[in-house]
XYZ file of C-alpha atoms in Angstrom:
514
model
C -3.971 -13.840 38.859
C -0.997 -13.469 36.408
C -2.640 -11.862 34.121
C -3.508 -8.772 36.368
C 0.574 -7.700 36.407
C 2.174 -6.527 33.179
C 5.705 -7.593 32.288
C 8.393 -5.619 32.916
C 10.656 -3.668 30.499
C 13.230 -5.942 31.265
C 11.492 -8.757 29.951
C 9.683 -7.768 26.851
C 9.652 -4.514 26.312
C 6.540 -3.947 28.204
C 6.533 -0.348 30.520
C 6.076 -1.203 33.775
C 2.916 -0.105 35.476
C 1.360 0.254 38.851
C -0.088 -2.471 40.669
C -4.148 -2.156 41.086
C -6.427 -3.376 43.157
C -8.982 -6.372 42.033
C -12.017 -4.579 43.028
C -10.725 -1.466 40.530
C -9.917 -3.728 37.927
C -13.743 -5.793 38.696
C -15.527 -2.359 38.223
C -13.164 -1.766 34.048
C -14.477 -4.903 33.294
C -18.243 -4.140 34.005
C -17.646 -0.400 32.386
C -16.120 -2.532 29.179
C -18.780 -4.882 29.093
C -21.270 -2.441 29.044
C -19.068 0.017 26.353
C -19.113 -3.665 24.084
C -22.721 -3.334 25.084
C -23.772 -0.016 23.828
C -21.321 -0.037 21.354
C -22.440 -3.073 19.230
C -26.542 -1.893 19.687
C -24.949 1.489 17.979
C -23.934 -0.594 15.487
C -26.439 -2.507 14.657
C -29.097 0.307 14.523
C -26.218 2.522 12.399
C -28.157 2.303 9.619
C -28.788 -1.036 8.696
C -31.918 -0.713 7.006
C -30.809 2.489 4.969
C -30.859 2.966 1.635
C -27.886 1.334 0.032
C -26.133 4.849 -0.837
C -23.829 5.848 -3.896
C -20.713 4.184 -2.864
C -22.267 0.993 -1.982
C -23.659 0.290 -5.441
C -20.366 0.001 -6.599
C -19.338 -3.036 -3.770
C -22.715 -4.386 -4.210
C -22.367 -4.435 -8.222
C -18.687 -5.810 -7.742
C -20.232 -8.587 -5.331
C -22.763 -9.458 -8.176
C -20.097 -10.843 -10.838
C -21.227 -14.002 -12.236
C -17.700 -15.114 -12.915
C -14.453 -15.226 -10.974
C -12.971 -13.535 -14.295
C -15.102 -10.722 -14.216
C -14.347 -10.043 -10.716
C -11.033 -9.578 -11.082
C -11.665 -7.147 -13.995
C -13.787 -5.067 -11.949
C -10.952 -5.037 -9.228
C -8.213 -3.880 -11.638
C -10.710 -1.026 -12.171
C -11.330 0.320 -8.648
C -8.894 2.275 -5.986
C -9.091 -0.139 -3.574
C -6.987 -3.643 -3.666
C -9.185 -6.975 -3.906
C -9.772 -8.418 -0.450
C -12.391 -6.832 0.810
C -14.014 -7.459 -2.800
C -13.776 -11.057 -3.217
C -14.755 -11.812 0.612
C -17.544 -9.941 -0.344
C -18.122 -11.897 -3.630
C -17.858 -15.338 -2.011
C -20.261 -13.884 0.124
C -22.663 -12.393 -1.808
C -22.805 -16.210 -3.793
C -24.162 -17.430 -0.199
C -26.622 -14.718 1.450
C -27.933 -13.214 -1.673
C -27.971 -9.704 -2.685
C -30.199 -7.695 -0.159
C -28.782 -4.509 1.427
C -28.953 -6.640 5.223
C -26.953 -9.233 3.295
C -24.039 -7.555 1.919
C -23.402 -5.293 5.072
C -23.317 -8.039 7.381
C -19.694 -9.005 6.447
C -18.618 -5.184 7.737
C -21.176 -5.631 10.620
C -19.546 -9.164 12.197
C -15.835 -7.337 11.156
C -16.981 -4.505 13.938
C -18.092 -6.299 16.155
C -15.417 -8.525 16.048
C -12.889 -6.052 16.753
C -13.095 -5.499 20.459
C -13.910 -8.761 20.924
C -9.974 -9.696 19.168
C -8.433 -6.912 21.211
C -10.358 -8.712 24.922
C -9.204 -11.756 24.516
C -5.740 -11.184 22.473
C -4.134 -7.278 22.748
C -2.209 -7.235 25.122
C -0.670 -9.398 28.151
C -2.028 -7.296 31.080
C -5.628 -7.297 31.390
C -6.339 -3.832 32.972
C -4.879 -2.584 29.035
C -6.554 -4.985 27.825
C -9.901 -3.802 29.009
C -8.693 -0.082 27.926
C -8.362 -0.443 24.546
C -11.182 -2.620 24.194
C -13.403 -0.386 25.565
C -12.580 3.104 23.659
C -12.414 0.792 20.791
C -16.173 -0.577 21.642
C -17.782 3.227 21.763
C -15.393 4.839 19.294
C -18.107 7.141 17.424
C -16.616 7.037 13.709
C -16.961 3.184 14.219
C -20.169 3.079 14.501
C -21.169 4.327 10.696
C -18.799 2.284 9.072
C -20.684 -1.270 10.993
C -23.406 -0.775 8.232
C -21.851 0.325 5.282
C -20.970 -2.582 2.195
C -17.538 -1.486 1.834
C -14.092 -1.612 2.578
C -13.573 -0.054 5.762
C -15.228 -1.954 8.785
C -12.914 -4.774 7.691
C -9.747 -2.620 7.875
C -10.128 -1.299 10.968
C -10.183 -5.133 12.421
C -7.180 -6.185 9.887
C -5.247 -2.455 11.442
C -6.091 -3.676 15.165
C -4.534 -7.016 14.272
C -1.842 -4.909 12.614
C -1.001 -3.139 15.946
C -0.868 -7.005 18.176
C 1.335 -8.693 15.835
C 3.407 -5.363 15.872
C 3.373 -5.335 19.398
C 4.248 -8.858 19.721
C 7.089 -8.470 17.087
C 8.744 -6.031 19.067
C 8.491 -7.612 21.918
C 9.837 -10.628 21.453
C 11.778 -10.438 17.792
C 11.446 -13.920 15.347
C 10.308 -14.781 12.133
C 7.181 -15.941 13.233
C 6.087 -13.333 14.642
C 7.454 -11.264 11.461
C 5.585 -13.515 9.751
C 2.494 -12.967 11.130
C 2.745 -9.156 10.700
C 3.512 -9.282 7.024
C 0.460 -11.536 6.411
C -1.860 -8.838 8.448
C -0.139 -6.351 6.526
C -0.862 -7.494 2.841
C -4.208 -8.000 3.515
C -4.513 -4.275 4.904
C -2.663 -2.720 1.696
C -4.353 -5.344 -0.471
C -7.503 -3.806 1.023
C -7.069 -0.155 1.335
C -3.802 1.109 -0.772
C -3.457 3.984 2.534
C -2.637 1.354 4.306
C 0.845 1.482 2.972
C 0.989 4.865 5.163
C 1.301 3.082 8.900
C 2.759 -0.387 7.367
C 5.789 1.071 6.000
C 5.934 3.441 9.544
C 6.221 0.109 11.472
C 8.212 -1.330 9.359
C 11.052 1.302 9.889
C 10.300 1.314 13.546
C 11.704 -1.997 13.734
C 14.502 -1.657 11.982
C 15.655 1.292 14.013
C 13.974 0.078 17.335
C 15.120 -3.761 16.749
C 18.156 -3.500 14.564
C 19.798 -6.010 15.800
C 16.690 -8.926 14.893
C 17.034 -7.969 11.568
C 19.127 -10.235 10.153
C 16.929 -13.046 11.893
C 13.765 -11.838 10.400
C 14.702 -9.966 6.968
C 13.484 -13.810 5.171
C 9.628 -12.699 5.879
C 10.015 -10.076 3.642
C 9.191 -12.437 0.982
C 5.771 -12.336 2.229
C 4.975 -9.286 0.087
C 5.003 -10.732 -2.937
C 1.609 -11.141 -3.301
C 1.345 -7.207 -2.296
C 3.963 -6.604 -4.915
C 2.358 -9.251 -7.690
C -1.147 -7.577 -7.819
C 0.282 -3.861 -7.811
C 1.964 -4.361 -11.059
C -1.226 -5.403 -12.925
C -3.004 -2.619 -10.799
C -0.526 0.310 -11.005
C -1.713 1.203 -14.759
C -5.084 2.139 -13.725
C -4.283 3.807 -10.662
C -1.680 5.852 -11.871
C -4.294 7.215 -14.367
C -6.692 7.525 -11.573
C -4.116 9.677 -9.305
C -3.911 12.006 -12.502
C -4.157 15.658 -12.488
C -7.778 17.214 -12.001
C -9.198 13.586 -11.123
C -9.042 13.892 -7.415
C -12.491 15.045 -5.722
C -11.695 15.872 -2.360
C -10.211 19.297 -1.535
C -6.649 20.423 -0.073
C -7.061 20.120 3.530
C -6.287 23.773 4.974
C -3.966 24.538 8.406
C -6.907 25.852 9.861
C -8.459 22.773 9.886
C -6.303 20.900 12.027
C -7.886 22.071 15.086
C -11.095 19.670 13.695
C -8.799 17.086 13.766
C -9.271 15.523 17.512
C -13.615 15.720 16.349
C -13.164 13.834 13.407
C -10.756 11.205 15.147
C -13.260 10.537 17.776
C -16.103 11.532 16.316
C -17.209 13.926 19.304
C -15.918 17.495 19.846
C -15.565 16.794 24.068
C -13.906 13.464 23.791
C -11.406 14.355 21.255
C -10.628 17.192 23.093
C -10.326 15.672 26.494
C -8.353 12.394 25.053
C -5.894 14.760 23.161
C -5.362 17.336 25.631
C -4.563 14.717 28.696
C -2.156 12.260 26.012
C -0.285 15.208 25.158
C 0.534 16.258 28.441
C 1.013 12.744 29.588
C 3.756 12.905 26.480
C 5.147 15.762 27.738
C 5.838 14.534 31.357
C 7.080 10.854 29.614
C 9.282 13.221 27.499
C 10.174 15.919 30.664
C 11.088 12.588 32.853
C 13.065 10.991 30.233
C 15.363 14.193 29.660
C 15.766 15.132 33.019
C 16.709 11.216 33.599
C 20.439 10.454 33.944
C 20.105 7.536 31.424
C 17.040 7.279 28.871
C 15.683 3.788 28.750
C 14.417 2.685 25.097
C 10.879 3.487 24.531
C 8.884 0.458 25.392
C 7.294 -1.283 22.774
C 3.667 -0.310 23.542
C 4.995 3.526 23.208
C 6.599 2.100 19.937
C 2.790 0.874 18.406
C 1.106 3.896 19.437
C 3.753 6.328 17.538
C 3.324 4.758 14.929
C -0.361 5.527 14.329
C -0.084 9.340 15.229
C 3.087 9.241 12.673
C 0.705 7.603 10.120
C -1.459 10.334 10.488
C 0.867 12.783 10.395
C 1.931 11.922 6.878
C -1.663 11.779 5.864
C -2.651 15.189 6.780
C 0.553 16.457 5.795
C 0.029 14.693 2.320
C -3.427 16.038 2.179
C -2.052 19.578 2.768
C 0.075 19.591 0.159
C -2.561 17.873 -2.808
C -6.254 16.909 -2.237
C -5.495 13.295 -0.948
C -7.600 12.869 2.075
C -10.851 12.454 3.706
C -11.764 11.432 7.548
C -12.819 7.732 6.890
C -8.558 7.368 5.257
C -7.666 7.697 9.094
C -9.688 4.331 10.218
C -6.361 2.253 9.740
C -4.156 4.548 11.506
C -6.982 4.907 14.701
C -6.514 0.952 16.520
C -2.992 1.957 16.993
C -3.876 5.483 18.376
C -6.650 4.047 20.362
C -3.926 1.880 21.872
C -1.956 4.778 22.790
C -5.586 6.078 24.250
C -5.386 3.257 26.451
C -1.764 3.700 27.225
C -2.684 6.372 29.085
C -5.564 5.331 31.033
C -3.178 2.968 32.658
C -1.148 5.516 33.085
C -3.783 7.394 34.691
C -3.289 4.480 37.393
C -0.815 6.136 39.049
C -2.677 9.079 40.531
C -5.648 7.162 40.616
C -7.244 3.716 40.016
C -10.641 5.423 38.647
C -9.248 7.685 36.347
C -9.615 5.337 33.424
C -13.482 3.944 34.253
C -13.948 7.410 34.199
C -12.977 8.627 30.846
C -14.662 5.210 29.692
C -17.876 6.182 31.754
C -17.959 9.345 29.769
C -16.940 8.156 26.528
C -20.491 5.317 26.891
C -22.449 8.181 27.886
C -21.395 10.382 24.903
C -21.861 6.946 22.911
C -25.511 7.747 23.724
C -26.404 10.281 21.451
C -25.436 8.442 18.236
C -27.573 6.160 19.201
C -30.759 8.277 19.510
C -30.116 9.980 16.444
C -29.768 6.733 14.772
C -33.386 5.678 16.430
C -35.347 9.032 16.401
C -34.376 10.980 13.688
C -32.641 8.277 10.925
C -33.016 10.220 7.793
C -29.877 12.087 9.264
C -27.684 9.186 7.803
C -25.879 11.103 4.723
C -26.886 7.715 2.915
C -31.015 8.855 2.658
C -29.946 11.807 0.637
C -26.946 9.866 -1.806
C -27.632 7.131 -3.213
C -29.121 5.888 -6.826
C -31.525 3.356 -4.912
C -34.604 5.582 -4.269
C -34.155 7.456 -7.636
C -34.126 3.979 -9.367
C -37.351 2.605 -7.396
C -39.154 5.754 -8.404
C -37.820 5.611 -11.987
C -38.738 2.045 -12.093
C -42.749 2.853 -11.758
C -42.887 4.257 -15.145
C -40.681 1.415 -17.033
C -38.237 3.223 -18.884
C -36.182 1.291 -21.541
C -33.701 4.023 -21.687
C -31.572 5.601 -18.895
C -29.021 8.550 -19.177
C -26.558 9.249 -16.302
C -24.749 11.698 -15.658
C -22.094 11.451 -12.747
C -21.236 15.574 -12.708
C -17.775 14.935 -10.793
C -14.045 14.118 -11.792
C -14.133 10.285 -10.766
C -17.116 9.804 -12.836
C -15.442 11.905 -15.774
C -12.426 9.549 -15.546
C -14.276 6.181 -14.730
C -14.823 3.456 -17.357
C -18.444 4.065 -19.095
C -18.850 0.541 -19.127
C -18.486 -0.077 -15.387
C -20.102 3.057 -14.618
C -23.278 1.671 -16.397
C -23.382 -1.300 -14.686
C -23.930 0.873 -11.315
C -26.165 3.377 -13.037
C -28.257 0.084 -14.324
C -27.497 -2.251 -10.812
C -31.160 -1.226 -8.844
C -33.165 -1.822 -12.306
C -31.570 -4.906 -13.145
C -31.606 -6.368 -9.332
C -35.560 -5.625 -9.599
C -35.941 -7.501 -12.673
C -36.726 -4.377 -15.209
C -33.101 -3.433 -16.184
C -32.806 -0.642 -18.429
C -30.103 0.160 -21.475
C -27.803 2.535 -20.123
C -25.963 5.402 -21.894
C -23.304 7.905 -20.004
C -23.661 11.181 -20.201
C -20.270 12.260 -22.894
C -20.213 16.058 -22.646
C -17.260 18.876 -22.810
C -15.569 19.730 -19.229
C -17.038 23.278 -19.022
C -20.598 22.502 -20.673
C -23.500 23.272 -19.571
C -25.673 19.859 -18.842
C -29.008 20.829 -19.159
C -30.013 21.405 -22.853
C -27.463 17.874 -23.433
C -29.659 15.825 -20.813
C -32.968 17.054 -22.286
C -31.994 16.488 -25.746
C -30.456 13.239 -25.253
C -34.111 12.163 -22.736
C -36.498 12.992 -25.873
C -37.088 9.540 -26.472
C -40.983 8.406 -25.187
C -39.451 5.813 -23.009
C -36.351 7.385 -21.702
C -35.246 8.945 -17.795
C -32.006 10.173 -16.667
C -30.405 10.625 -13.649
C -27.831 13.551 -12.968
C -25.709 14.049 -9.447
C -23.170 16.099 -8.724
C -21.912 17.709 -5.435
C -21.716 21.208 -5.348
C -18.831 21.042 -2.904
C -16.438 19.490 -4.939
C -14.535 21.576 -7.612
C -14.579 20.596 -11.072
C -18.925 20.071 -11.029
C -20.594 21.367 -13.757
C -23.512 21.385 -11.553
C -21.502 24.150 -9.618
C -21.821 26.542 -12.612
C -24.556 25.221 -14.378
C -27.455 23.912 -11.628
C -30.571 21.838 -12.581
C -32.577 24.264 -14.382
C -35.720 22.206 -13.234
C -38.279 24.373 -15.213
C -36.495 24.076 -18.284
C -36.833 19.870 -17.819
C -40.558 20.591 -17.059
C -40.735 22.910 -20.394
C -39.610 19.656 -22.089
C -41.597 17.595 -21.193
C -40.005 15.735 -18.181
C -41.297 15.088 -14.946
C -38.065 15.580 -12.019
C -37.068 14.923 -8.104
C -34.093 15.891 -6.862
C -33.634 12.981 -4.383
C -30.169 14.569 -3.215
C -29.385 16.650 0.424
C -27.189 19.311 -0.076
C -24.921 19.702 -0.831
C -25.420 17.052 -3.133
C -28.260 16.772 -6.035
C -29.949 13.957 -7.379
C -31.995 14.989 -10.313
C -33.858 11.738 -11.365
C -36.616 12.798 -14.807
C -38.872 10.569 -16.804
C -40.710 11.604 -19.804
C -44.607 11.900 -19.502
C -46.036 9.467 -21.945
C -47.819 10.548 -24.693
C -52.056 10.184 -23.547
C -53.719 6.984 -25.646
C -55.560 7.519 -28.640
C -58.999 6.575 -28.382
């Protein structure tokens, strides 16, 4: 079968690699099928029916803009470009605004994924099948099936990054420039990190393909929409990138030896992929010096560089100012899971089995997600942040009058206006919305006397959160004093998991007079 034999390095920049036997390759595609297997029921028990958690509201308010106008408005006002956004607000107008409805967009985006990379990723099968299957029963993937936002969808848009990249420099043409520009504006125009691995391919062709440039410079002008929408945007997010605004934390050398865990998502297999690719590097590397004349590095090596480069500069970034967190790496991981399956092939040439058996253990380990997502759910970080069960609760007793209070640098630099409309979105999607006023209080004050004097009204609640792990929390300094609420009158839950609180209050209304 042609397909079975990759092309040679001659031809289009493809490594060579060894020949296998059908019954070896027969036994990958069974191990895939059942890693696309266990890998989509992960995903479609991940959570589905969880609370719709803090981040959410925001997509799920977004999707609920009456007008095309106000949709854009909202856009200009987030950190994240448009397209996931208005996919999800055409599709919101169709399927309604239930929590199964507006994560099934990031749901079919998953499952799509290994799916694309089966059927288009590569020439040779036996790679194909590879990176497929690590991409099936990749752990981090799993969360991300279920949640309304952004980041399902990029990690399909960043695996159709890596083919057209691939393809480009394999075979060098406009088209196929073409085709990786478009792929590319919709990942920035998605996720603004995205910028991180684009511009990284970008000058790997130029340096790796010089010589195509001048045939395939004219797609360039396929960034203009990229370029068009960042203008209007830039405003807001350079006020947004602002001193004291950021909430996540410098990330600290010691913390790089986490790294391989939060890649894969499991201590042993982040290990075990990471220790055998970097000593398959160094005996590529060892081979190639000792080698009387270097070859160029093929163009698979090429893709797969260029997502452990894209990484670098994140974690390097996020070393230097707080910048980062672990779900920033999902469009930098199709291209490293590529280079994962690199070397399974690679693995061919000791022995056929050595990839079905890293894929073996990876579905095993693929297991326990899946019975922590079935026995033990309230372990999803979404039960213990999120405004919906505060709201429900809140809800019972009618209020007319909400305060919020989000205790945390984003919220302090957020718009009140939008931030109301999240704050309100649970009351006013169960038909008893509420008039919502934000919390306006000094940087270093204390928010428990302003939150009770500001809930005296007979009909008022509030809601406070903060996270006690990120810096710049009043909460930190000042926690909910919960007796002093009860002293006043108001009846709390904290509906938060450390280390973040959720302090929702009403006020007890006043007994009847007979």
């Amino acid at each position: 079968m042609h397909h079975h034999h990759i092309m040679a390095a001659s031809d289009e920049g493809f490594i060579s690699t060894p020949p296998h036997r059908l019954s070896d390759t027969r036994i990958m595609t069974w191990l895939v099928l059942a890693a696309i297997l266990v890998g989509s029921i992960n995903r479609i028990v991940a959570g589905m029916d969880a609370p719709i958690w803090f981040d959410e509201t925001f997509s799920a308010v977004i999707a609920s803009q009456a007008k095309f106008g106000d949709l854009v408005r909202w856009c200009l006002n987030e950190l994240g470009g448009p397209v996931y956004y208005m996919l999800l607000w055409a599709w919101e107008k169709l399927a309604g605004d239930s929590g199964l409805a507006l994560r099934l967009p990031s749901l079919g985006a998953s499952l799509a994924a290994p799916v694309l990379i089966l059927f288009a990723g590569h020439p040779d099968w036996r790679t194909r099948l590879c990176w497929s299957g690590v991409c099936a029963v990749w752990i981090p993937g799993f969360a991300i099936a279920t949640e309304a936002r952004s980041y399902a969808l990029l990690f399909l848009l960043a695996t159709a990054q890596s083919i057209a990249f691939l393809r480009l420099l394999s075979a060098p043409s406009l088209r196929r420039a073409g085709i990786w520009v478009a792929v590319t504006d919709a990942i920035i125009l998605t996720h603004y990190f995205g910028l991180f691995i684009s511009a990284i391919q970008g000058m790997i062709f130029l340096i790796a393909r010089r010589r195509s440039v001048t045939a395939t410079w004219p797609a360039l002008l396929g960034f203009a929409p990229v370029i068009v929408w960042m203008l209007f945007h830039m405003s807001f997010l350079a006020r947004l990138s602002g001193a004291g605004v950021a909430w996540q934390s410098v990330v600290p050398p010691r913390a790089l030896w986490f790294v391989p865990e939060l890649l894969f998502g499991s201590l042993a297999v982040g290990y075990i992929l990471c220790a055998g690719m970097a000593v398959g590097a160094i005996v590529a590397c060892g081979s190639r010096l000792l080698g009387a004349s270097a070859p160029p590095l093929s163009s698979e090596a090429l893709v797969a560089i260029s997502g452990w480069l894209a990484l670098a500069v994140l974690l390097g970034l996020a070393m230097v100012r707080p910048s980062f967190t672990p779900r920033y790496a999902t469009m930098v991981m199709p291209a490293i899971l590529f280079g994962v399956a690199l070397w399974m092939r690679g693995l061919d040439r000791w022995t056929p089995y050595g990839a079905p058996i890293i894929l073996a253990m990876m579905i095993a380990i693929a297991f326990g997600p899946l019975r922590d997502r079935l026995y033990v759910p309230e372990l999803d970080h979404r039960y213990g942040f999120n405004l919906m069960q505060p709201s429900a609760w809140l809800a019972k007793e009618s209020p007319s009058h909400l305060m919020f209070l989000w205790d945390n640098p984003t919220g302090t630099a957020s718009d009140p206006a939008r931030l109301a409309e999240v704050a309100g979105y649970f009351f006013q999607r169960e038909g008893r919305p509420v008039e919502v006023e934000i919390a306006q209080l000094p940087a270093a004050a204390d928010p428990n006397p302003y939150l009770i004097e500001h809930a005296a009204r007979q009909d008022a609640a509030l809601i406070w959160i903060y996270d006690r792990n990120v810096s710049s929390t009043r909460g930190r300094t000042y926690p909910a004093d919960l007796r002093s609420f009860a002293r006043a009158g108001l009846v709390c839950r904290d509906f938060g998991r450390l280390p973040t609180t959720i302090i929702a209050c009403y006020r007890k209304r006043a007994p009847a007079r007979r």
